[in-house]
């Protein structure tokens, strides 16, 4: 069977029992498009759903789910506006087009046959129901397995309630988990004490696993006695609460009671984390007079040993997380301690510091690690931003967070979510009460207190403009960048003004006004030099200036600029900006007929773009590689690469930004390949490439020239890029600056 995409987690321990439930769930997956598995927290819904999906995937995937089985974990999502984005993330869809996330989902799922498992939706049941209804209507090959504590109540939904485990299955599960944690002779699942304990815990898997974890220090008989001692205290609950809800609280509460005071305190404080967290975050957020720094590691280790906290490996290194039910219990205790607000602020402060550090370290050899760190921290970053935006007088902190994350939004394929947060942080209803303060000083790579709220707002504005440019929304970009530039000129914020001018130059580049792009980019780079600013953005400005020169035929100056960028990148370890300099250098090499050099440069650029999931850079490099491949004598492979690039453009935005200048390589490649292959063969190879997943397309690019390519029919002399067309030189009216607007910078008009 061919490998099929999907993101179901590997099972870390044995799946025990539930044979009848598993068979029924698997059967129903063959009959209905929407199946909802419901039950109380801790009853094992998620584990059973994943097991059923794994069973179907291995048994019948080729026919039923040829595009995979995907899991979307929604328990940490509280903002309905992020629900669509969470599904985009879970399906690993990257889109730079500026389209709403819902439209991206419809387009991605419309022609696919897959199973989507939605886990933990109950806190957003109404918007989730609307989303599922919409996707099922528009995507005929989609099937949904929802997992939560209540049904979605949609037409055509089949609901399956999951009861606690049977006595025999519960005893088997307890005995199995006991073998993992308790040394010595294995427990007998038929032992009377074991079966009594399982009955007392109502066969709830979470309760059984928590109880099994206690076998490190207690016998089964001791556990039974302690449960007896605490039943009345811990099963009161609310009036009308179901007995098994109270039993689950008993199990968790009993585990809580058996913890030492320091362990209970850390449990409560850890509840402020919305997703995976690392040890340094725990030490900063949770330490204090009652929990000294030096004790945090040992106390955390005890919580891991008791299955309260789970340790997992990730691309960013070791991370920890709490089960949602366990975290919710800790949150109740944190509320009881009247410490929730303080801990949420400490949590926010840690992630503000983390983001600031990541921005600085992005300009270093650690870019790949920084990208993985930001990916892992994303649920907590969302929680931190949300706190800023819902707290009166703190919108500037949200603007600082969203603006400082520019490297993640633009460099790691997160444009859509970045724009969501940037626009929210700049919304009038969020920031209308913010005082306007004069900017302070830029020092050591960051704004220090004294810059005031305005500095954070200006940064969010130019980052919003940058994101909008990459999405192809020129009107929104101009609005944000002109506002940033005007306010920066009024307040004397030279750095924010330089960034605004830089991005206006980038906009002119993408809309085809090369003389204006050159003028604005030179002005911004001059301002950066005066201010001592050097980072990935500055290097990108040099690469963009070089590209404007290439398009105007000044190859020597462009290559010199790229060589300077590559030298600085070698010294600093920077890779992201380097990839764009490689593209420009490759364009110049192709123009001069140096096909081998161009291929080598593009191969390295594609590798870097793929590493960071930067589809804008990837698709540009792929288009140029197609032309190089055609000129090397392999028009069939060139057509495949053009088809693969066409598929990528759907996620990026307007193909080749709608610019004839950027589109010239594509047109030349299409013309040459069609001439050599004929229209029918050319169309067939393009269709072949269009069907390739992005990862497979990248493999084709990196594989190098195919054996048997025929030599090019034309000499490899210099090719001059086509001059910009007169219509293209006239940038759209909305990208022009109003007469008399502020913006003189470095002796150049900024508009």
C-alpha positions as semicolon CSV with decimal commas, in nm:
position;residue;x (nm);y (nm);z (nm)
1;X;0,000;0,000;0,000
2;X;0,139;0,343;-0,087
3;X;0,226;0,578;0,202
4;X;-0,065;0,809;0,283
5;X;-0,057;1,136;0,478
6;X;-0,198;1,172;0,825
7;X;-0,095;1,286;1,169
8;X;-0,231;1,027;1,412
9;X;0,002;0,988;1,709
10;X;0,182;0,662;1,771
11;X;0,047;0,462;2,062
12;X;0,290;0,488;2,354
13;X;0,139;0,204;2,560
14;X;-0,086;-0,092;2,501
15;X;-0,450;-0,050;2,406
16;X;-0,645;-0,269;2,646
17;X;-1,007;-0,386;2,622
18;X;-1,294;-0,207;2,446
19;X;-1,315;-0,478;2,177
20;X;-1,692;-0,443;2,133
21;X;-1,685;-0,063;2,132
22;X;-1,396;-0,063;1,884
23;X;-1,579;-0,299;1,649
24;X;-1,897;-0,088;1,664
25;X;-1,710;0,237;1,603
26;X;-1,521;0,087;1,310
27;X;-1,847;-0,045;1,161
28;X;-2,020;0,292;1,189
29;X;-1,728;0,466;1,021
30;X;-1,823;0,267;0,715
31;X;-2,182;0,394;0,721
32;X;-2,204;0,761;0,824
33;X;-2,017;1,080;0,740
34;X;-2,047;1,235;1,087
35;X;-1,991;1,017;1,391
36;X;-1,964;1,168;1,740
37;X;-1,820;0,976;2,033
38;X;-1,940;1,128;2,361
39;X;-1,869;1,058;2,727
40;X;-1,740;1,205;3,050
41;X;-1,387;1,332;3,086
42;X;-1,138;1,055;3,142
43;X;-1,357;0,776;3,007
44;X;-1,117;0,706;2,720
45;X;-1,291;0,874;2,425
46;X;-0,978;1,006;2,258
47;X;-0,784;0,683;2,291
48;X;-1,069;0,477;2,147
49;X;-1,125;0,720;1,860
50;X;-0,757;0,721;1,763
51;X;-0,746;0,342;1,789
52;X;-1,050;0,312;1,562
53;X;-0,896;0,553;1,312
54;X;-0,570;0,359;1,317
55;X;-0,761;0,035;1,262
56;X;-0,946;0,176;0,963
57;X;-0,630;0,327;0,824
58;X;-0,446;-0,002;0,828
59;X;-0,742;-0,208;0,706
60;X;-0,910;-0,012;0,432
61;X;-0,731;0,318;0,383
62;X;-0,651;0,284;0,013
63;X;-1,020;0,268;-0,076
64;X;-1,182;0,485;0,191
65;X;-0,930;0,746;0,304
66;X;-0,679;0,778;0,026
67;X;-0,580;1,124;0,154
68;X;-0,520;1,008;0,508
69;X;-0,655;1,022;0,860
70;X;-0,597;1,349;1,048
71;X;-0,636;1,446;1,414
72;X;-0,724;1,804;1,520
73;X;-0,687;1,862;1,894
74;X;-0,916;2,151;1,990
75;X;-0,919;2,138;2,370
76;X;-0,678;2,431;2,405
77;X;-0,872;2,656;2,161
78;X;-1,093;2,913;2,333
79;X;-1,125;3,181;2,065
80;X;-1,388;3,084;1,801
81;X;-1,190;3,289;1,551
82;X;-0,903;3,040;1,578
83;X;-1,112;2,729;1,514
84;X;-1,062;2,736;1,137
85;X;-0,692;2,810;1,184
86;X;-0,656;2,511;1,417
87;X;-0,791;2,282;1,144
88;X;-0,562;2,441;0,886
89;X;-0,270;2,366;1,119
90;X;-0,381;2,010;1,190
91;X;-0,414;1,935;0,817
92;X;-0,071;2,093;0,758
93;X;-0,209;2,329;0,497
94;X;0,010;2,631;0,427
95;X;-0,162;2,926;0,263
96;X;-0,022;3,273;0,194
97;X;-0,305;3,393;-0,027
98;X;-0,494;3,611;0,222
99;X;-0,808;3,403;0,179
100;X;-1,016;3,336;0,492
101;X;-0,912;3,015;0,664
102;X;-1,258;2,867;0,600
103;X;-1,215;2,916;0,228
104;X;-0,870;2,757;0,247
105;X;-1,019;2,454;0,425
106;X;-1,294;2,415;0,167
107;X;-1,046;2,436;-0,119
108;X;-0,808;2,189;0,043
109;X;-1,074;1,933;0,133
110;X;-1,299;1,966;-0,173
111;X;-1,126;1,703;-0,383
112;X;-0,995;1,479;-0,106
113;X;-1,114;1,161;0,063
114;X;-1,008;1,166;0,426
115;X;-1,115;1,112;0,785
116;X;-1,088;1,409;1,022
117;X;-1,090;1,337;1,396
118;X;-1,198;1,643;1,599
119;X;-1,103;1,601;1,965
120;X;-1,209;1,824;2,255
121;X;-1,456;2,062;2,093
122;X;-1,709;2,102;2,377
123;X;-1,599;2,450;2,486
124;X;-1,675;2,571;2,131
125;X;-1,962;2,339;2,045
126;X;-2,173;2,592;1,849
127;X;-1,899;2,733;1,622
128;X;-1,755;2,383;1,581
129;X;-2,098;2,249;1,475
130;X;-2,130;2,530;1,220
131;X;-1,780;2,456;1,086
132;X;-1,846;2,083;1,054
133;X;-2,180;2,144;0,882
134;X;-2,016;2,380;0,634
135;X;-1,725;2,149;0,551
136;X;-1,943;1,841;0,511
137;X;-2,170;2,029;0,270
138;X;-1,884;2,153;0,053
139;X;-1,647;1,854;0,073
140;X;-1,812;1,528;-0,037
141;X;-1,506;1,312;0,037
142;X;-1,476;1,430;0,398
143;X;-1,578;1,217;0,696
144;X;-1,569;1,348;1,053
145;X;-1,523;1,157;1,378
146;X;-1,592;1,406;1,659
147;X;-1,487;1,337;2,018
148;X;-1,630;1,535;2,308
149;X;-1,852;1,546;2,611
150;X;-2,165;1,637;2,417
151;X;-2,298;1,584;2,063
152;X;-2,283;1,848;1,792
153;X;-2,658;1,803;1,724
154;X;-2,628;1,819;1,346
155;X;-2,846;1,660;1,085
156;X;-2,710;1,317;0,988
157;X;-2,496;1,292;1,301
158;X;-2,470;0,947;1,461
159;X;-2,389;0,973;1,833
160;X;-2,217;0,691;2,021
161;X;-2,206;0,725;2,401
162;X;-1,899;0,569;2,560
163;X;-1,964;0,408;2,897
164;X;-1,697;0,325;3,156
165;X;-1,507;0,002;3,100
166;X;-1,657;-0,332;3,196
167;X;-1,528;-0,490;3,518
168;X;-1,308;-0,735;3,330
169;X;-1,161;-0,473;3,093
170;X;-1,102;-0,232;3,380
171;X;-0,913;-0,497;3,577
172;X;-0,706;-0,585;3,271
173;X;-0,619;-0,219;3,215
174;X;-0,524;-0,165;3,579
175;X;-0,308;-0,478;3,586
176;X;-0,141;-0,382;3,257
177;X;-0,053;-0,033;3,375
178;X;0,061;-0,173;3,710
179;X;0,321;-0,383;3,529
180;X;0,467;-0,062;3,384
181;X;0,511;0,113;3,718
182;X;0,539;-0,144;3,999
183;X;0,841;-0,374;4,037
184;X;0,798;-0,725;4,161
185;X;0,540;-0,991;4,077
186;X;0,271;-0,891;3,829
187;X;-0,074;-0,816;3,963
188;X;-0,345;-1,070;3,893
189;X;-0,634;-0,905;3,714
190;X;-0,864;-1,158;3,883
191;X;-0,747;-1,061;4,231
192;X;-1,041;-0,957;4,450
193;X;-0,871;-0,637;4,567
194;X;-0,796;-0,533;4,209
195;X;-1,151;-0,595;4,095
196;X;-1,290;-0,410;4,399
197;X;-1,070;-0,112;4,330
198;X;-1,182;-0,104;3,966
199;X;-1,544;-0,114;4,073
200;X;-1,487;0,170;4,319
201;X;-1,338;0,375;4,038
202;X;-1,635;0,291;3,809
203;X;-1,405;0,158;3,535
204;X;-1,298;0,507;3,423
205;X;-0,962;0,464;3,244
206;X;-0,813;0,793;3,364
207;X;-0,897;0,704;3,723
208;X;-0,750;0,356;3,680
209;X;-0,426;0,491;3,535
210;X;-0,393;0,748;3,814
211;X;-0,449;0,472;4,067
212;X;-0,194;0,246;3,900
213;X;0,064;0,524;3,920
214;X;0,029;0,516;4,301
215;X;0,157;0,157;4,309
216;X;0,508;0,297;4,315
217;X;0,457;0,368;4,685
218;X;0,131;0,198;4,791
219;X;-0,018;-0,149;4,769
220;X;-0,361;-0,215;4,619
221;X;-0,503;-0,265;4,969
222;X;-0,358;0,067;5,085
223;X;-0,509;0,242;4,784
224;X;-0,847;0,090;4,866
225;X;-0,830;0,210;5,226
226;X;-0,732;0,562;5,124
227;X;-1,019;0,580;4,876
228;X;-1,257;0,476;5,154
229;X;-1,119;0,751;5,376
230;X;-1,180;1,021;5,117
231;X;-1,495;0,919;4,933
232;X;-1,731;1,139;5,128
233;X;-1,496;1,439;5,114
234;X;-1,430;1,422;4,741
235;X;-1,761;1,304;4,589
236;X;-1,989;1,586;4,696
237;X;-1,979;1,770;4,365
238;X;-2,266;1,983;4,244
239;X;-2,633;1,892;4,277
240;X;-2,747;1,693;3,977
241;X;-2,392;1,597;3,877
242;X;-2,373;1,247;3,735
243;X;-2,224;0,986;3,970
244;X;-1,943;0,899;3,735
245;X;-1,852;1,268;3,708
246;X;-1,817;1,268;4,085
247;X;-1,619;0,946;4,067
248;X;-1,372;1,099;3,824
249;X;-1,331;1,398;4,053
250;X;-1,277;1,151;4,333
251;X;-1,001;0,979;4,142
252;X;-0,827;1,303;4,049
253;X;-0,895;1,461;4,386
254;X;-0,769;1,153;4,563
255;X;-0,450;1,163;4,357
256;X;-0,427;1,532;4,446
257;X;-0,467;1,455;4,817
258;X;-0,185;1,204;4,804
259;X;0,050;1,468;4,661
260;X;0,283;1,657;4,891
261;X;0,194;2,026;4,944
262;X;0,463;2,142;4,699
263;X;0,332;1,900;4,436
264;X;-0,025;2,027;4,478
265;X;0,095;2,385;4,445
266;X;0,291;2,313;4,128
267;X;-0,006;2,119;3,986
268;X;-0,228;2,423;4,036
269;X;0,024;2,665;3,887
270;X;0,094;2,445;3,584
271;X;-0,272;2,477;3,489
272;X;-0,201;2,820;3,332
273;X;-0,011;2,652;3,046
274;X;-0,232;2,602;2,741
275;X;-0,013;2,345;2,566
276;X;0,334;2,190;2,585
277;X;0,583;2,369;2,810
278;X;0,950;2,330;2,894
279;X;1,138;2,322;3,221
280;X;1,262;2,681;3,196
281;X;0,905;2,804;3,158
282;X;0,797;2,606;3,464
283;X;1,084;2,743;3,670
284;X;1,004;3,104;3,576
285;X;0,625;3,090;3,596
286;X;0,573;2,859;3,891
287;X;0,863;2,923;4,129
288;X;0,821;3,149;4,431
289;X;0,872;3,167;4,808
290;X;0,650;2,862;4,861
291;X;0,820;2,674;4,574
292;X;1,190;2,768;4,550
293;X;1,364;2,755;4,213
294;X;1,593;2,473;4,316
295;X;1,300;2,248;4,409
296;X;1,094;2,285;4,092
297;X;1,271;2,010;3,895
298;X;1,228;1,751;4,171
299;X;0,863;1,841;4,229
300;X;0,793;1,826;3,855
301;X;0,959;1,484;3,846
302;X;0,720;1,362;4,116
303;X;0,419;1,483;3,917
304;X;0,550;1,299;3,611
305;X;0,596;0,983;3,815
306;X;0,234;1,008;3,932
307;X;0,105;1,055;3,572
308;X;-0,021;1,406;3,652
309;X;0,225;1,551;3,398
310;X;0,331;1,375;3,076
311;X;0,679;1,413;2,929
312;X;0,717;1,399;2,551
313;X;0,991;1,459;2,297
314;X;0,941;1,721;2,028
315;X;1,151;1,885;1,754
316;X;1,210;2,166;2,004
317;X;1,339;1,926;2,270
318;X;1,175;1,771;2,578
319;X;0,833;1,915;2,658
320;X;0,571;1,850;2,925
321;X;0,194;1,867;2,916
322;X;-0,105;1,795;3,137
323;X;-0,415;1,604;3,035
324;X;-0,698;1,849;2,992
325;X;-0,907;1,703;3,276
326;X;-0,611;1,707;3,513
327;X;-0,527;2,065;3,411
328;X;-0,889;2,173;3,469
329;X;-0,877;2,028;3,820
330;X;-0,557;2,221;3,890
331;X;-0,718;2,538;3,758
332;X;-0,999;2,502;4,013
333;X;-0,744;2,486;4,292
334;X;-0,558;2,785;4,152
335;X;-0,886;2,979;4,158
336;X;-0,942;2,866;4,516
337;X;-0,600;3,008;4,602
338;X;-0,704;3,340;4,440
339;X;-0,383;3,326;4,237
340;X;-0,506;3,277;3,881
341;X;-0,462;3,636;3,761
342;X;-0,109;3,664;3,896
343;X;-0,004;3,332;3,743
344;X;-0,156;3,421;3,406
345;X;0,046;3,744;3,406
346;X;0,365;3,554;3,491
347;X;0,283;3,311;3,211
348;X;0,233;3,602;2,972
349;X;0,557;3,767;3,083
350;X;0,754;3,448;3,021
351;X;0,626;3,415;2,668
352;X;0,686;3,782;2,597
353;X;1,046;3,726;2,700
354;X;1,065;3,408;2,495
355;X;0,937;3,583;2,183
356;X;1,183;3,872;2,228
357;X;1,469;3,625;2,266
358;X;1,353;3,426;1,963
359;X;1,342;3,740;1,748
360;X;1,702;3,823;1,840
361;X;1,819;3,464;1,797
362;X;1,647;3,435;1,458
363;X;1,953;3,618;1,324
364;X;2,186;3,331;1,418
365;X;2,270;2,970;1,334
366;X;1,973;2,862;1,552
367;X;1,696;2,958;1,309
368;X;1,568;2,602;1,269
369;X;1,558;2,558;1,648
370;X;1,378;2,891;1,686
371;X;1,115;2,784;1,434
372;X;1,060;2,457;1,625
373;X;1,045;2,646;1,955
374;X;0,779;2,882;1,822
375;X;0,578;2,590;1,684
376;X;0,583;2,417;2,022
377;X;0,496;2,736;2,208
378;X;0,210;2,839;1,979
379;X;-0,082;2,737;2,212
380;X;0,082;2,929;2,496
381;X;0,159;3,227;2,272
382;X;-0,209;3,240;2,179
383;X;-0,304;3,238;2,548
384;X;-0,053;3,516;2,622
385;X;-0,177;3,735;2,337
386;X;-0,537;3,670;2,439
387;X;-0,466;3,787;2,794
388;X;-0,312;4,110;2,664
389;X;-0,609;4,182;2,440
390;X;-0,874;4,111;2,702
391;X;-0,703;4,319;2,974
392;X;-0,777;4,691;2,981
393;X;-0,471;4,905;2,917
394;X;-0,252;4,621;2,787
395;X;-0,320;4,624;2,414
396;X;0,033;4,754;2,361
397;X;0,167;4,430;2,507
398;X;-0,040;4,232;2,257
399;X;0,093;4,454;1,979
400;X;0,447;4,393;2,102
401;X;0,392;4,017;2,100
402;X;0,228;4,001;1,758
403;X;0,479;4,240;1,602
404;X;0,782;4,066;1,749
405;X;0,660;3,737;1,600
406;X;0,713;3,873;1,245
407;X;0,986;3,612;1,189
408;X;0,735;3,334;1,262
409;X;0,445;3,475;1,062
410;X;0,656;3,560;0,754
411;X;0,939;3,307;0,778
412;X;0,757;2,991;0,885
413;X;0,437;2,985;0,680
414;X;0,204;3,139;0,942
415;X;0,079;3,442;0,750
416;X;-0,292;3,381;0,802
417;X;-0,278;3,338;1,177
418;X;-0,030;3,623;1,210
419;X;-0,266;3,857;1,033
420;X;-0,552;3,741;1,258
421;X;-0,362;3,844;1,572
422;X;-0,210;4,161;1,423
423;X;-0,549;4,293;1,316
424;X;-0,703;4,203;1,651
425;X;-0,427;4,379;1,843
426;X;-0,468;4,692;1,629
427;X;-0,849;4,693;1,631
428;X;-0,995;5,024;1,759
429;X;-1,207;4,852;2,025
430;X;-0,891;4,695;2,169
431;X;-0,657;4,992;2,163
432;X;-0,886;5,295;2,186
433;X;-0,801;5,361;2,552
434;X;-0,428;5,326;2,505
435;X;-0,228;5,642;2,589
436;X;0,001;5,773;2,321
437;X;0,356;5,820;2,447
438;X;0,660;5,953;2,271
439;X;0,907;5,686;2,160
440;X;1,217;5,616;2,364
441;X;1,549;5,471;2,252
442;X;1,637;5,169;2,041
443;X;1,923;4,986;2,210
444;X;2,086;4,644;2,170
445;X;1,833;4,525;1,916
446;X;1,508;4,600;2,102
447;X;1,288;4,883;2,226
448;X;1,333;4,951;2,595
449;X;1,077;5,101;2,832
450;X;1,037;5,463;2,743
451;X;0,940;5,382;2,388
452;X;0,585;5,371;2,519
453;X;0,283;5,210;2,369
454;X;0,330;5,383;2,034
455;X;0,649;5,195;1,953
456;X;0,475;4,859;1,991
457;X;0,184;4,979;1,780
458;X;0,412;5,100;1,499
459;X;0,590;4,766;1,491
460;X;0,259;4,581;1,468
461;X;0,158;4,812;1,181
462;X;0,463;4,753;0,964
463;X;0,450;4,379;1,034
464;X;0,081;4,378;0,933
465;X;0,179;4,559;0,612
466;X;0,451;4,302;0,546
467;X;0,214;4,008;0,600
468;X;-0,053;4,167;0,380
469;X;0,203;4,217;0,099
470;X;0,299;3,850;0,108
471;X;-0,071;3,759;0,096
472;X;-0,126;3,982;-0,206
473;X;-0,356;4,229;-0,026
474;X;-0,200;4,552;-0,149
475;X;-0,476;4,779;-0,021
476;X;-0,444;4,658;0,338
477;X;-0,066;4,674;0,310
478;X;-0,063;5,034;0,193
479;X;-0,310;5,138;0,462
480;X;-0,097;4,989;0,741
481;X;0,239;5,105;0,603
482;X;0,131;5,464;0,535
483;X;-0,015;5,488;0,884
484;X;0,306;5,348;1,030
485;X;0,527;5,579;0,828
486;X;0,321;5,888;0,906
487;X;0,303;5,819;1,281
488;X;0,674;5,732;1,289
489;X;0,760;6,064;1,123
490;X;0,535;6,251;1,368
491;X;0,687;6,087;1,676
492;X;1,046;6,077;1,554
493;X;1,067;5,697;1,545
494;X;1,332;5,662;1,275
495;X;1,351;5,283;1,288
496;X;0,978;5,223;1,245
497;X;0,981;5,471;0,958
498;X;1,267;5,281;0,793
499;X;1,076;4,954;0,821
500;X;0,766;5,112;0,668
501;X;0,967;5,251;0,376
502;X;1,138;4,913;0,332
503;X;0,806;4,732;0,302
504;X;0,668;4,994;0,064
505;X;0,972;4,919;-0,151
506;X;0,891;4,549;-0,128
507;X;0,536;4,627;-0,243
508;X;0,668;4,825;-0,540
509;X;0,891;4,529;-0,629
510;X;0,602;4,284;-0,631
511;X;0,376;4,519;-0,827
512;X;0,645;4,568;-1,092
513;X;0,758;4,930;-1,037
514;X;1,131;4,855;-1,030
515;X;1,267;5,214;-1,029
516;X;1,044;5,302;-0,734
517;X;1,134;4,977;-0,559
518;X;1,504;5,053;-0,601
519;X;1,463;5,407;-0,467
520;X;1,263;5,305;-0,160
521;X;1,483;5,007;-0,077
522;X;1,801;5,215;-0,103
523;X;1,645;5,475;0,127
524;X;1,550;5,212;0,385
525;X;1,893;5,045;0,374
526;X;2,059;5,382;0,419
527;X;1,845;5,446;0,725
528;X;1,929;5,103;0,866
529;X;2,301;5,182;0,831
530;X;2,261;5,515;1,009
531;X;2,072;5,345;1,294
532;X;2,310;5,051;1,321
533;X;2,032;4,804;1,245
534;X;2,143;4,462;1,119
535;X;1,920;4,154;1,114
536;X;1,736;3,923;0,875
537;X;1,502;4,203;0,765
538;X;1,795;4,422;0,661
539;X;1,950;4,137;0,463
540;X;1,614;4,072;0,298
541;X;1,609;4,438;0,198
542;X;1,947;4,392;0,027
543;X;1,824;4,081;-0,154
544;X;1,508;4,265;-0,265
545;X;1,717;4,556;-0,391
546;X;1,936;4,311;-0,582
547;X;1,625;4,158;-0,740
548;X;1,504;4,500;-0,855
549;X;1,847;4,552;-1,018
550;X;1,836;4,212;-1,189
551;X;1,499;4,297;-1,338
552;X;1,646;4,624;-1,465
553;X;1,946;4,444;-1,621
554;X;2,216;4,558;-1,376
555;X;2,352;4,209;-1,309
556;X;2,694;4,307;-1,174
557;X;2,550;4,530;-0,901
558;X;2,290;4,267;-0,811
559;X;2,549;3,990;-0,778
560;X;2,769;4,213;-0,564
561;X;2,480;4,282;-0,328
562;X;2,396;3,911;-0,304
563;X;2,758;3,824;-0,237
564;X;2,756;4,070;0,053
565;X;2,436;3,916;0,192
566;X;2,576;3,566;0,164
567;X;2,899;3,669;0,336
568;X;2,709;3,819;0,631
569;X;2,491;3,509;0,646
570;X;2,797;3,287;0,655
571;X;2,936;3,489;0,946
572;X;2,608;3,499;1,140
573;X;2,467;3,157;1,052
574;X;2,152;3,316;0,903
575;X;1,977;3,092;0,648
576;X;1,633;3,239;0,575
577;X;1,749;3,566;0,415
578;X;2,036;3,375;0,253
579;X;1,783;3,165;0,059
580;X;1,646;3,479;-0,112
581;X;1,995;3,603;-0,197
582;X;2,062;3,261;-0,352
583;X;1,749;3,298;-0,566
584;X;1,856;3,639;-0,697
585;X;2,209;3,513;-0,762
586;X;2,063;3,214;-0,947
587;X;1,847;3,445;-1,160
588;X;2,158;3,639;-1,258
589;X;2,346;3,316;-1,334
590;X;2,061;3,191;-1,556
591;X;2,051;3,527;-1,734
592;X;2,418;3,483;-1,816
593;X;2,365;3,126;-1,938
594;X;2,543;2,959;-1,644
595;X;2,291;2,682;-1,597
596;X;2,495;2,457;-1,368
597;X;2,565;2,746;-1,132
598;X;2,199;2,848;-1,133
599;X;2,086;2,493;-1,051
600;X;2,330;2,462;-0,760
601;X;2,217;2,793;-0,613
602;X;1,847;2,709;-0,651
603;X;1,894;2,364;-0,498
604;X;2,030;2,519;-0,182
605;X;1,755;2,782;-0,179
606;X;1,480;2,520;-0,216
607;X;1,626;2,317;0,072
608;X;1,617;2,619;0,303
609;X;1,267;2,730;0,200
610;X;1,134;2,378;0,255
611;X;1,299;2,360;0,598
612;X;1,115;2,673;0,713
613;X;0,791;2,595;0,525
614;X;0,831;2,928;0,341
615;X;0,608;2,868;0,040
616;X;0,662;3,214;-0,112
617;X;1,035;3,155;-0,153
618;X;0,985;2,789;-0,244
619;X;0,747;2,849;-0,532
620;X;0,962;3,130;-0,677
621;X;1,269;2,904;-0,673
622;X;1,070;2,618;-0,825
623;X;0,951;2,836;-1,113
624;X;1,307;2,940;-1,193
625;X;1,432;2,581;-1,158
626;X;1,173;2,476;-1,417
627;X;1,320;2,725;-1,664
628;X;1,675;2,609;-1,588
629;X;1,562;2,249;-1,642
630;X;1,408;2,336;-1,979
631;X;1,727;2,512;-2,090
632;X;1,928;2,208;-1,978
633;X;1,734;2,001;-2,232
634;X;1,460;1,832;-2,027
635;X;1,133;2,006;-2,120
636;X;0,922;1,719;-1,982
637;X;1,064;1,756;-1,631
638;X;1,039;2,134;-1,661
639;X;0,666;2,099;-1,731
640;X;0,626;1,873;-1,424
641;X;0,793;2,139;-1,208
642;X;0,567;2,407;-1,353
643;X;0,263;2,199;-1,263
644;X;0,394;2,151;-0,908
645;X;0,453;2,526;-0,880
646;X;0,100;2,592;-1,005
647;X;-0,036;2,385;-0,716
648;X;0,175;2,580;-0,467
649;X;0,060;2,916;-0,601
650;X;-0,295;2,831;-0,491
651;X;-0,172;2,850;-0,133
652;X;0,052;3,152;-0,185
653;X;-0,182;3,389;-0,370
654;X;-0,190;3,537;-0,717
655;X;0,046;3,333;-0,939
656;X;0,377;3,517;-0,970
657;X;0,209;3,809;-0,787
658;X;0,029;3,897;-1,110
659;X;0,353;4,062;-1,229
660;X;0,473;4,017;-1,589
661;X;0,828;4,072;-1,465
662;X;0,809;3,788;-1,213
663;X;0,614;3,585;-1,468
664;X;0,877;3,611;-1,743
665;X;1,062;3,287;-1,645
666;X;0,733;3,097;-1,639
667;X;0,631;3,225;-1,982
668;X;0,970;3,145;-2,135
669;X;0,969;2,796;-1,986
670;X;0,614;2,726;-2,104
671;X;0,693;2,847;-2,455
672;X;1,013;2,642;-2,483
673;X;0,863;2,323;-2,334
674;X;0,551;2,344;-2,550
675;X;0,764;2,392;-2,860
676;X;0,969;2,080;-2,783
677;X;0,693;1,855;-2,644
678;X;0,385;1,971;-2,825
679;X;0,077;2,109;-2,648
680;X;-0,072;1,769;-2,559
681;X;0,242;1,620;-2,398
682;X;0,319;1,949;-2,228
683;X;-0,031;1,961;-2,074
684;X;-0,005;1,601;-1,955
685;X;0,327;1,664;-1,777
686;X;0,193;1,981;-1,617
687;X;-0,103;1,780;-1,487
688;X;0,140;1,523;-1,348
689;X;0,322;1,794;-1,156
690;X;-0,003;1,949;-1,038
691;X;-0,088;1,620;-0,867
692;X;0,238;1,608;-0,670
693;X;0,223;1,690;-0,297
694;X;0,465;1,971;-0,206
695;X;0,712;1,734;-0,037
696;X;0,728;1,515;-0,348
697;X;0,775;1,821;-0,566
698;X;1,068;1,930;-0,351
699;X;1,219;1,582;-0,390
700;X;1,198;1,619;-0,768
701;X;1,375;1,953;-0,753
702;X;1,651;1,824;-0,528
703;X;1,704;1,507;-0,733
704;X;1,901;1,703;-0,994
705;X;1,904;1,667;-1,373
706;X;1,754;1,345;-1,505
707;X;1,968;1,104;-1,703
708;X;1,910;1,125;-2,075
709;X;1,840;1,499;-2,098
710;X;1,925;1,636;-2,440
711;X;2,162;1,932;-2,470
712;X;1,998;2,271;-2,514
713;X;1,937;2,366;-2,874
714;X;2,041;2,726;-2,825
715;X;2,380;2,862;-2,715
716;X;2,413;2,948;-2,349
717;X;2,484;3,314;-2,405
718;X;2,354;3,590;-2,185
719;X;1,977;3,631;-2,167
720;X;1,857;3,977;-2,084
721;X;1,546;3,991;-1,868
722;X;1,255;4,160;-2,042
723;X;1,216;4,529;-1,960
724;X;0,926;4,616;-1,735
725;X;0,619;4,694;-1,938
726;X;0,488;5,047;-1,927
727;X;0,163;4,933;-1,768
728;X;0,362;4,749;-1,505
729;X;0,570;5,054;-1,423
730;X;0,253;5,233;-1,320
731;X;0,186;5,089;-0,977
732;X;-0,179;5,055;-0,878
733;X;-0,327;5,379;-0,752
734;X;-0,373;5,250;-0,399
735;X;0,002;5,186;-0,369
736;X;0,084;5,551;-0,438
737;X;0,137;5,797;-0,158
738;X;-0,097;6,095;-0,134
739;X;0,066;6,421;-0,231
740;X;0,228;6,603;0,057
741;X;0,231;6,306;0,294
742;X;0,523;6,282;0,535
743;X;0,800;6,038;0,467
744;X;1,133;6,194;0,364
745;X;1,400;5,953;0,472
746;X;1,771;5,948;0,400
747;X;1,728;6,210;0,131
748;X;1,473;5,994;-0,057
749;X;1,102;6,052;-0,084
750;X;0,930;5,760;0,078
751;X;0,644;5,758;-0,162
